[in-house]
Short mmCIF file of C-alpha atoms in Angstrom, two decimals:
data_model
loop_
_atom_site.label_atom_id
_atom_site.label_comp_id
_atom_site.label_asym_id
_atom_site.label_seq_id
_atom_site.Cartn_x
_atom_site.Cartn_y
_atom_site.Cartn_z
CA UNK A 1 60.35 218.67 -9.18
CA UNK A 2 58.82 220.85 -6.24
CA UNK A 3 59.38 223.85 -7.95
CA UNK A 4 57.77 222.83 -11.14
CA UNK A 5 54.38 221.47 -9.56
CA UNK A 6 54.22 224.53 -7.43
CA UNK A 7 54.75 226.95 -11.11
CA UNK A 8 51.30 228.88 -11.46
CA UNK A 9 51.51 227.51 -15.39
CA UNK A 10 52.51 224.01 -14.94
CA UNK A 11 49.71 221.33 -14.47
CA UNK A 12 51.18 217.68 -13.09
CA UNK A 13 48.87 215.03 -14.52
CA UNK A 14 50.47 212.53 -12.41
CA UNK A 15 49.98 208.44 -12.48
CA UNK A 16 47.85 208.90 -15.84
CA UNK A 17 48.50 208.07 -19.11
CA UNK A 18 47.33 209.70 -22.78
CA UNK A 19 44.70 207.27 -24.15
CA UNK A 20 43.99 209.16 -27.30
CA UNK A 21 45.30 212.18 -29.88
CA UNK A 22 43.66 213.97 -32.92
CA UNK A 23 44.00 217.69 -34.10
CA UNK A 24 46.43 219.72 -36.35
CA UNK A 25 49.41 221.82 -34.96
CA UNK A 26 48.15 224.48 -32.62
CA UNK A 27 45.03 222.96 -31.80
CA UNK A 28 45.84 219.30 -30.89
CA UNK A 29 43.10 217.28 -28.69
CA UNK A 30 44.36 214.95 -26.11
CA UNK A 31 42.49 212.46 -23.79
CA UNK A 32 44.43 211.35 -20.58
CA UNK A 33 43.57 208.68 -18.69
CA UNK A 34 44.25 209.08 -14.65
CA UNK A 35 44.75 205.99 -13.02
CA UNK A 36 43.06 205.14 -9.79
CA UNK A 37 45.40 205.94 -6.88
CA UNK A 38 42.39 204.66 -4.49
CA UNK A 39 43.90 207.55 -2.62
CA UNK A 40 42.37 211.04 -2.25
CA UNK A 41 44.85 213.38 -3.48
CA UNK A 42 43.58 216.73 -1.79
CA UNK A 43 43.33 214.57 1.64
CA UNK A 44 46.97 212.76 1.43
CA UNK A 45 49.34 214.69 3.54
CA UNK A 46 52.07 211.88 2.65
CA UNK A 47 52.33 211.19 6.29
CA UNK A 48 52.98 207.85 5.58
CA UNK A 49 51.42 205.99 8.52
CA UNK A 50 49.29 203.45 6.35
CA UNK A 51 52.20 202.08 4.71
CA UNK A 52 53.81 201.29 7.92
CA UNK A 53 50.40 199.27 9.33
CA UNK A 54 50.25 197.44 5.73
CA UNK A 55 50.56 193.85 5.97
CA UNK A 56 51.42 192.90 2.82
CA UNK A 57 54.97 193.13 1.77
CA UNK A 58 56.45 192.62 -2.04
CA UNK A 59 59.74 193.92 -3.60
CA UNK A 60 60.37 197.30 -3.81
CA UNK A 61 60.59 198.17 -7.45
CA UNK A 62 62.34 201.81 -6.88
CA UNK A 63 65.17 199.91 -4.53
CA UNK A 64 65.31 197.12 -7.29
CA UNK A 65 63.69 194.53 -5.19
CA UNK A 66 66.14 195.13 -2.31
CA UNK A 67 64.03 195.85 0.35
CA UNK A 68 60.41 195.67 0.26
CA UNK A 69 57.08 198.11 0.35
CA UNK A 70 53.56 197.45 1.10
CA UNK A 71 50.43 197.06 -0.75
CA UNK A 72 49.62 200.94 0.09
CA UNK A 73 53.23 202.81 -0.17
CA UNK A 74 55.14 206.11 -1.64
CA UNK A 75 56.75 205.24 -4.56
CA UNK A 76 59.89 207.34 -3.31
CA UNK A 77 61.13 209.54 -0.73
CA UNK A 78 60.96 212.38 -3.39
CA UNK A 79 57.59 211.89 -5.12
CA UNK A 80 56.09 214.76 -6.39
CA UNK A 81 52.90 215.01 -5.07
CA UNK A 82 54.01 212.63 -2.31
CA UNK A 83 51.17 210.81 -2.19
CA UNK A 84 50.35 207.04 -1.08
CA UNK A 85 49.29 204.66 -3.80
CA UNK A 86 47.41 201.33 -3.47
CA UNK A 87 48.74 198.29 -5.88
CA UNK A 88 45.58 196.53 -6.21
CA UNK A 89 47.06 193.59 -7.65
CA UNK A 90 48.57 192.40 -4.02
CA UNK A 91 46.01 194.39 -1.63
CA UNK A 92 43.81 192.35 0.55
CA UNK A 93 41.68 194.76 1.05
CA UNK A 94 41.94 194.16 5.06
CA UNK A 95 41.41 197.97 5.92
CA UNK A 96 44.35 198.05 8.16
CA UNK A 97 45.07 201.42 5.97
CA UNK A 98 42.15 202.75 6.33
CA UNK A 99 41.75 202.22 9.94
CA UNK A 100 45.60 204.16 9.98
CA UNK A 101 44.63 207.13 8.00
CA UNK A 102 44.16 210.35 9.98
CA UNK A 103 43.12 212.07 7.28
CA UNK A 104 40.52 209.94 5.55
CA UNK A 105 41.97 209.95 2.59
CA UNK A 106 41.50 206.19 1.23
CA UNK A 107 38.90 205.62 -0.95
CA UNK A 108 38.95 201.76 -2.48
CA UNK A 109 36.03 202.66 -4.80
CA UNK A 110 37.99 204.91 -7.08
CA UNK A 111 37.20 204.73 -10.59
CA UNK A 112 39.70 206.34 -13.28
CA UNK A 113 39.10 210.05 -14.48
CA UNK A 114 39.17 211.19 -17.96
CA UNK A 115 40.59 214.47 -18.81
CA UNK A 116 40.12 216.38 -22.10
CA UNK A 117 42.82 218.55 -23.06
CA UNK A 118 43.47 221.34 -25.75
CA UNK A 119 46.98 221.95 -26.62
CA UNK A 120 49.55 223.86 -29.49
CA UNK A 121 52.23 222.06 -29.27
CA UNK A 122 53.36 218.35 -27.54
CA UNK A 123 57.01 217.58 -26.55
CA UNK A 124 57.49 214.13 -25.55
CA UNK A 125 60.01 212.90 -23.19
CA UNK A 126 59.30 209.05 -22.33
CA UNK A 127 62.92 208.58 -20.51
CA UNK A 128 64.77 204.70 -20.35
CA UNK A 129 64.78 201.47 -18.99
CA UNK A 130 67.00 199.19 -17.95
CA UNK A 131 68.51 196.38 -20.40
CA UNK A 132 66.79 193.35 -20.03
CA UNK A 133 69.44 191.49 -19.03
CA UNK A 134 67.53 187.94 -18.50
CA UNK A 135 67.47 188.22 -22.48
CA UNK A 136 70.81 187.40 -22.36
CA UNK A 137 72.19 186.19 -19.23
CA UNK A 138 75.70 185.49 -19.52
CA UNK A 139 76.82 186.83 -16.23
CA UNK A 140 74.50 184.86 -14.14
CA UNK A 141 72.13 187.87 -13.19
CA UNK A 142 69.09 186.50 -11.28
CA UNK A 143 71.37 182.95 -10.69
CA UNK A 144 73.86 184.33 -8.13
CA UNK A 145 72.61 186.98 -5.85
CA UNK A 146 75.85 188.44 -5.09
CA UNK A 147 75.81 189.80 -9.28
CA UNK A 148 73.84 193.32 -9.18
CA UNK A 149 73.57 196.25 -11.59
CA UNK A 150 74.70 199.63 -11.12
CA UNK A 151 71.45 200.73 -10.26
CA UNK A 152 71.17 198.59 -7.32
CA UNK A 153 74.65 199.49 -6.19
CA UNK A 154 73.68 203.17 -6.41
CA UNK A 155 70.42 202.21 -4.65
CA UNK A 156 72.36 200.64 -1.94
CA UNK A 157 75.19 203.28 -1.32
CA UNK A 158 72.41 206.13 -0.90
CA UNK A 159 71.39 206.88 2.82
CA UNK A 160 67.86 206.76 2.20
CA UNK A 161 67.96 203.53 0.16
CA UNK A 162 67.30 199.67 1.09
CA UNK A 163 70.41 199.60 3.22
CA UNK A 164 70.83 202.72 4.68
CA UNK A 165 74.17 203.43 2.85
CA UNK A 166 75.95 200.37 4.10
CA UNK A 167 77.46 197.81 0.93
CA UNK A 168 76.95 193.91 1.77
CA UNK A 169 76.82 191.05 -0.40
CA UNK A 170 73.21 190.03 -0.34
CA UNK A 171 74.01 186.35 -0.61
CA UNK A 172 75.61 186.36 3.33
CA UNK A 173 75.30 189.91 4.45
CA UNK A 174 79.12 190.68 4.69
CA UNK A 175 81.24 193.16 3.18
CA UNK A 176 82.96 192.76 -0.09
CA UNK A 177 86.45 192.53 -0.24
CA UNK A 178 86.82 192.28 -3.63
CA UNK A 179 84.49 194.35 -6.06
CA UNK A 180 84.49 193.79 -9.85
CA UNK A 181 82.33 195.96 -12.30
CA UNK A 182 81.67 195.07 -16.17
CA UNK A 183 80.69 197.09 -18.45
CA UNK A 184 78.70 197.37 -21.76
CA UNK A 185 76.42 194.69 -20.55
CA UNK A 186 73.80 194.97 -23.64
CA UNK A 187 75.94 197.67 -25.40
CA UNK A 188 78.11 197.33 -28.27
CA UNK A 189 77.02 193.86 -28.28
CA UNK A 190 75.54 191.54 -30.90
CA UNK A 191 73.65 189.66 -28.72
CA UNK A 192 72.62 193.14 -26.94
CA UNK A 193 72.34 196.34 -29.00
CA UNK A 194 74.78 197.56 -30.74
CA UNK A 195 75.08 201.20 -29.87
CA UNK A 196 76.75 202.68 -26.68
CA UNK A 197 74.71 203.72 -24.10
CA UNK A 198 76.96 206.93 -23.01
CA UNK A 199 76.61 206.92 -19.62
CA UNK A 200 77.84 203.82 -18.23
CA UNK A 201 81.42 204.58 -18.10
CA UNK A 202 80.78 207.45 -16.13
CA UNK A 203 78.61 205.92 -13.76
CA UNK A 204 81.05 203.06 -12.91
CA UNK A 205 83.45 205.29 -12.27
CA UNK A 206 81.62 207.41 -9.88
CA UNK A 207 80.72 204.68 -7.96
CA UNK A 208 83.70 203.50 -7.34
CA UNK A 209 84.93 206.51 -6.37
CA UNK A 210 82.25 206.65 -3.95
CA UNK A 211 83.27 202.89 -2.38
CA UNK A 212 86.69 203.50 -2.62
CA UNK A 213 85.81 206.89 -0.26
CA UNK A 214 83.70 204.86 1.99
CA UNK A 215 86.06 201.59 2.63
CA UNK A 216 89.41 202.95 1.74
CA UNK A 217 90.55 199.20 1.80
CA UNK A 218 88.43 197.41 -1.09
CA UNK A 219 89.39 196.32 -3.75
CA UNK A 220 87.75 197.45 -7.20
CA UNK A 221 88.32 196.20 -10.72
CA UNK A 222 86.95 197.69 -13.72
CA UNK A 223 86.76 195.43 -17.17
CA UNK A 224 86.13 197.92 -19.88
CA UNK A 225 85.49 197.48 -23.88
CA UNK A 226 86.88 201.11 -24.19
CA UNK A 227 86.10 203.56 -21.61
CA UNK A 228 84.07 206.22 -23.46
CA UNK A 229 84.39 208.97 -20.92
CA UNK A 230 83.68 211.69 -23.48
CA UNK A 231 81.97 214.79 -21.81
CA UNK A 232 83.37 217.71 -20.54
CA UNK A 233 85.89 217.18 -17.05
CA UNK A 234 84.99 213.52 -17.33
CA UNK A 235 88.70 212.59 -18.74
CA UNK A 236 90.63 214.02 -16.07
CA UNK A 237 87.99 212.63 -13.54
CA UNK A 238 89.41 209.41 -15.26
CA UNK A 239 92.35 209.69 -14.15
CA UNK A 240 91.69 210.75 -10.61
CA UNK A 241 89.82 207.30 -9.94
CA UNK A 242 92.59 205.51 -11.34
CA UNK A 243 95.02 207.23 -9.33
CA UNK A 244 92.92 206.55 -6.48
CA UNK A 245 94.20 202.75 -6.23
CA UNK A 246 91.33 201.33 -9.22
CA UNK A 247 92.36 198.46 -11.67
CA UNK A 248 91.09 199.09 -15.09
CA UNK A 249 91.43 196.30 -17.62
CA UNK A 250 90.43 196.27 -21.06
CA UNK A 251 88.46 193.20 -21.71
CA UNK A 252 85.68 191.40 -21.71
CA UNK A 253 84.77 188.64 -19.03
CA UNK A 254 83.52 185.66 -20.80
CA UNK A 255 82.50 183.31 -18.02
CA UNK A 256 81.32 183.82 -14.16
CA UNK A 257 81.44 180.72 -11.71
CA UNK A 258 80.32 180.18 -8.44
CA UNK A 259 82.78 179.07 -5.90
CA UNK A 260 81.75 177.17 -3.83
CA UNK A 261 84.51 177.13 -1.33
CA UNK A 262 85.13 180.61 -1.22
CA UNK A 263 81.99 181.67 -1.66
CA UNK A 264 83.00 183.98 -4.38
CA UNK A 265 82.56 184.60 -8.06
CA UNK A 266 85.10 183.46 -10.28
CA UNK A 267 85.73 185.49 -13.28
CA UNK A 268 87.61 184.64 -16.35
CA UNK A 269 88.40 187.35 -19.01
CA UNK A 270 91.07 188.44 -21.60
CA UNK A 271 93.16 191.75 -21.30
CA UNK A 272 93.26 192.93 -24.59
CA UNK A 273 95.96 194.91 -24.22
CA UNK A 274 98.57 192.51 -22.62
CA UNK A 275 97.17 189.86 -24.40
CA UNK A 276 96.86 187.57 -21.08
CA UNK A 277 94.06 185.56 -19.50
CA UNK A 278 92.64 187.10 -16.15
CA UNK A 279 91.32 185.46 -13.56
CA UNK A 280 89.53 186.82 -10.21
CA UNK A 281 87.87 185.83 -7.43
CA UNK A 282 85.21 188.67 -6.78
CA UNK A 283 82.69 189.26 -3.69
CA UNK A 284 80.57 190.94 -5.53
CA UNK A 285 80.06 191.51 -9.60
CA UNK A 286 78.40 194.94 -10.73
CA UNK A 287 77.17 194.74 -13.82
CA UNK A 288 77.00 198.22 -16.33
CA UNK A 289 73.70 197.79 -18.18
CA UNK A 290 73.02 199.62 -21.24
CA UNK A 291 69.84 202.05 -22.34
CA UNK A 292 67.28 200.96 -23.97
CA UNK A 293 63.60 202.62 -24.78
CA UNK A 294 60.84 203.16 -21.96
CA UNK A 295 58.26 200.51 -22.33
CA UNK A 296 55.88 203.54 -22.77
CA UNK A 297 57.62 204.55 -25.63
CA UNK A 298 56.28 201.75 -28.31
CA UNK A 299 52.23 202.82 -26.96
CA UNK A 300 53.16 207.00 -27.27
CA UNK A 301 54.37 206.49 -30.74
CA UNK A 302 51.05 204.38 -32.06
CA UNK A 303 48.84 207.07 -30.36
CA UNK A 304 51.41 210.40 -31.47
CA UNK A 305 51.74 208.61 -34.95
CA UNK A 306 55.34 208.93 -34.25
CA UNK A 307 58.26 207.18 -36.08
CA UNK A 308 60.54 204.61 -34.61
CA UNK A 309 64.18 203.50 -34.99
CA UNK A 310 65.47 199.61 -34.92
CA UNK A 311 65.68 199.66 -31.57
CA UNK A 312 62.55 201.31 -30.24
CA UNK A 313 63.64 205.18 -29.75
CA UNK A 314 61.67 208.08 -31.48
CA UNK A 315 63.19 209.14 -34.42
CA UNK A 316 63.99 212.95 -35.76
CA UNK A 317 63.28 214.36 -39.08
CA UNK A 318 67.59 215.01 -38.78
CA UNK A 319 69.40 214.29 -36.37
CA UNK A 320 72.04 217.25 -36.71
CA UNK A 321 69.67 219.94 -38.41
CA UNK A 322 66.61 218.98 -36.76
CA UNK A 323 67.45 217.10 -33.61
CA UNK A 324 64.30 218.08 -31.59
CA UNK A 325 61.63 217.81 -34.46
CA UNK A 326 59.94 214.84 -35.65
CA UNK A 327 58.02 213.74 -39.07
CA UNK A 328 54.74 215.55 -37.04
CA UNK A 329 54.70 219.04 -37.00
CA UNK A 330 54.27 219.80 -33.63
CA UNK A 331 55.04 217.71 -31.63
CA UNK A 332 58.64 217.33 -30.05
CA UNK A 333 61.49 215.14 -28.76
CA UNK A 334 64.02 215.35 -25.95
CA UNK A 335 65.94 213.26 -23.95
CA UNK A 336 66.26 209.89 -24.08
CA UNK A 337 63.44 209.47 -26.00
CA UNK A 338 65.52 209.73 -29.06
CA UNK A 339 68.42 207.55 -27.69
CA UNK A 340 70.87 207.56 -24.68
CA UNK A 341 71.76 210.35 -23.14
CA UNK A 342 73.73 212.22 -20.21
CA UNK A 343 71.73 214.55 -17.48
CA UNK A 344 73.49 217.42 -18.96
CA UNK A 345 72.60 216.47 -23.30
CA UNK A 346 68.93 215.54 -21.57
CA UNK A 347 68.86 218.95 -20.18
CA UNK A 348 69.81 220.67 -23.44
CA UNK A 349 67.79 218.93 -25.23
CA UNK A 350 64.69 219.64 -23.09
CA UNK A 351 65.32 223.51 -23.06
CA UNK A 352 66.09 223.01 -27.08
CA UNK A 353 62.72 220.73 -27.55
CA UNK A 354 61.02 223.94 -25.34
CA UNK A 355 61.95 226.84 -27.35
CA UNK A 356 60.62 225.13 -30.38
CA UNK A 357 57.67 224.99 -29.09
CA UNK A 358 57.34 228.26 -27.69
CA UNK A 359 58.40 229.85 -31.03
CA UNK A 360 55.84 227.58 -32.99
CA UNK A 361 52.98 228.89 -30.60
CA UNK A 362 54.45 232.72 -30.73
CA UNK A 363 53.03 232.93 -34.08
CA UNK A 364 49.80 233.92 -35.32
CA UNK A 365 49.27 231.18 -37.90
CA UNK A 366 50.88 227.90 -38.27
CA UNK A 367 51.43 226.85 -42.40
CA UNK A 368 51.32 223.04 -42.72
CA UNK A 369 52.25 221.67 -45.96
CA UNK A 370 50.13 218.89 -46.69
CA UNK A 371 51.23 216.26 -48.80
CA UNK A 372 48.47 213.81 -48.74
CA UNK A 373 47.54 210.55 -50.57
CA UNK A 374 44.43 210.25 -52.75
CA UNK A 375 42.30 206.86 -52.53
CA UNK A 376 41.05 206.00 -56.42
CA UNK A 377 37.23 204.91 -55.62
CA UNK A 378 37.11 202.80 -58.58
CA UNK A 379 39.74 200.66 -57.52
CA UNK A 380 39.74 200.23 -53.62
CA UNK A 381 38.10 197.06 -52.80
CA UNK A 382 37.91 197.84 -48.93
CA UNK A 383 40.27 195.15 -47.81
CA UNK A 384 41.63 197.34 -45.00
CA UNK A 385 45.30 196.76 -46.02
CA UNK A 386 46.29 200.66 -46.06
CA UNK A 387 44.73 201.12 -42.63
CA UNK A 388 46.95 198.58 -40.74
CA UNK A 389 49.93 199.87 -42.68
CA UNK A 390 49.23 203.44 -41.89
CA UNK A 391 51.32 204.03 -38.85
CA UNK A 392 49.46 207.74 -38.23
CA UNK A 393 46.14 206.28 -38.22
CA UNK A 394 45.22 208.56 -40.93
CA UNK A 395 43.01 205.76 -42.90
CA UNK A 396 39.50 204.61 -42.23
CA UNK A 397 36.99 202.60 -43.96
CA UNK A 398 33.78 204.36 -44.56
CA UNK A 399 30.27 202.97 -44.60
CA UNK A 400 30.64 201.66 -48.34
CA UNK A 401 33.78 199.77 -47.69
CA UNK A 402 36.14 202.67 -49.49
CA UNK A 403 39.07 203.95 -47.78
CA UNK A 404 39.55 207.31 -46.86
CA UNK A 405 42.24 209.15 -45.71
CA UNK A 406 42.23 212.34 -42.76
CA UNK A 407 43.90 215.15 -44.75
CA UNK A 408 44.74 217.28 -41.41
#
């Protein structure tokens, strides 16, 4: 990320958003909104001293509420621009930041900026969120505090996260003996989503690895639909964690209880392969959460006049002959945009979504073939219909209440 916002031809629009979108390919208009950090960014040296004189504390939403941040904080150790940002939905407003900054960089009367941009070509990369899993809370996510995601395990076992490293149940603040991870939690599910989300096998089994290298003695147990570990080395890395001294069993869990003696999660599930009943007594439950579209995604495709799948992600004209192209010439997919992907198939993807662009802007000319649909006068009554349909906002209602429709 440092390298690319230092690249003479890269411009970071950073904490802004694109508001609205017109043109044809080659010459496409964009205007981007940029939020309001209430911070000025060529003062901000990232020094960091008003967030640690900010009184207000709330959950940290990059350490998954574990741990907490101030009203004025980095978002995380690696921004890029590492600059401080104020939430003014918690500030105070008691200056104590302010007051802190050598540099003189806050400035509370901020007002967002509007930036016009001309551009040939648009790829769009809106990333993933999370599975909601309150939507369907079987494991008790939220209820017990000692059930977490994988996320807030990885967040926990990284030296500059919420714990410095160290793995403790946050219920009592001891170390788990016992460690049980479940996977396809809103994956190949009908009460989730049906499709897999292709990297959750993988990440499970790294980071067990990883505890199993940092407390040689736990105790992990994997409960797998089918472990889908389908890339390249990822097989045989398989088999290393399970040689390591790491249960896998195929089956679901179908109930988690709290005991109250123990102080541990009971787990009841079904080993499909034995065709037994399994029951454990767990410290701590990590739950494998599936992929599903950026929130951002839904508002990008209204103003790109994109096309959607079921489920939320952009869709491609094909997905095998035309993976990176979509219904708008011009404009581009990569990533998990389109659906769930790996780092590496995100990567390819980006370089493939890249070169398309490149070679559609190499050219002198650009030939659009226009297929466009004609509005009879005589019969349009101006009822408005065909412009809340439209999902490329290519219909408007002129000044004698006839529809007409944008032929570029």
């Amino acid at each position: 990320m440092v390298s690319t916002s230092k690249h003479p031809n890269i411009t970071l629009l950073t904490y802004s958003e694109i508001v609205e979108f017109s043109g044809i390919p080659g010459n496409f208009n964009i205007k981007v909104k940029k939020n309001p950090r209430y911070v000025n960014e060529k003062k901000c040296t990232g020094c960091g001293l008003c967030t640690e004189n900010c009184p207000i504390k709330v959950p940290n939403e990059f350490n998954r509420g574990i741990g907490e941040r101030g009203a004025i904080y980095i978002p995380f150790p690696q921004s890029v621009p590492k600059l401080a940002i104020i939430d003014k939905t918690v500030c105070i407003e008691c200056n104590s930041c302010q007051r802190n900054c050598p540099a003189e960089a806050i400035e509370f009367d901020q007002q967002p900026e509007y930036i016009d941009l001309n551009v040939g070509a648009v790829i769009a990369a809106t990333g993933w969120e999370e599975y909601p899993i309150m939507k369907n809370n079987d494991y008790k996510y939220g209820i017990y505090p000692d059930v977490i995601t994988q996320i807030e395990l990885e967040r926990m076992l990284s030296p500059i996260g919420p714990t410095g490293g160290h793995l403790f149940r946050i219920s009592d603040g001891k170390k788990p003996k016992i460690v049980a991870m479940i996977q396809c939690v809103g994956s190949r599910s009908l009460k989730g989503n049906p499709y897999c989300s292709v990297v959750c096998c993988s990440v499970a089994l790294k980071n067990a690895q990883l505890l199993k290298q940092e407390y040689p003695d736990i105790e992990i147990v994997i409960f797998y639909i089918d472990m889908r570990t389908w890339d390249k080395g990822n097989e045989e890395y398989y088999r290393k964690v399970r040689e390591a001294g790491i249960l896998t069993i195929r089956g679901k869990v179908g109930d988690i209880q709290k005991d109250q003696e123990t102080n541990t999660l009971k787990l009841t599930a079904s080993d499909t392969l034995s065709n037994q009943m399994v029951k454990l007594n767990a410290d701590l439950v990590v739950l494998s959460t599936g992929m599903v579209p950026s929130k951002s995604s839904a508002k990008l495709t209204e103003i790109l006049g994109l096309s959607k799948d079921g489920y939320g992600f952009l869709t491609e004209i094909h997905g095998c002959l035309k993976p990176q192209e979509t219904s708008n010439m011009g404009i581009f997919i990569c990533g998990c945009a389109a659906g769930p992907k790996n780092i590496p198939s995100s990567v390819s993807t980006a370089l493939a979504a890249a070169s398309k662009a490149a070679t559609l802007l190499s050219k002198d000319t650009i030939i659009q073939q226009l297929m466009i649909a004609e509005i009879d006068d005589d019969l349009c009554m101006g009822c408005r219909r065909c412009e809340k349909l439209c999902n490329y906002n290519a219909i408007k209602i002129n000044g004698d209440a006839i529809a007409e429709v944008d032929g570029i």
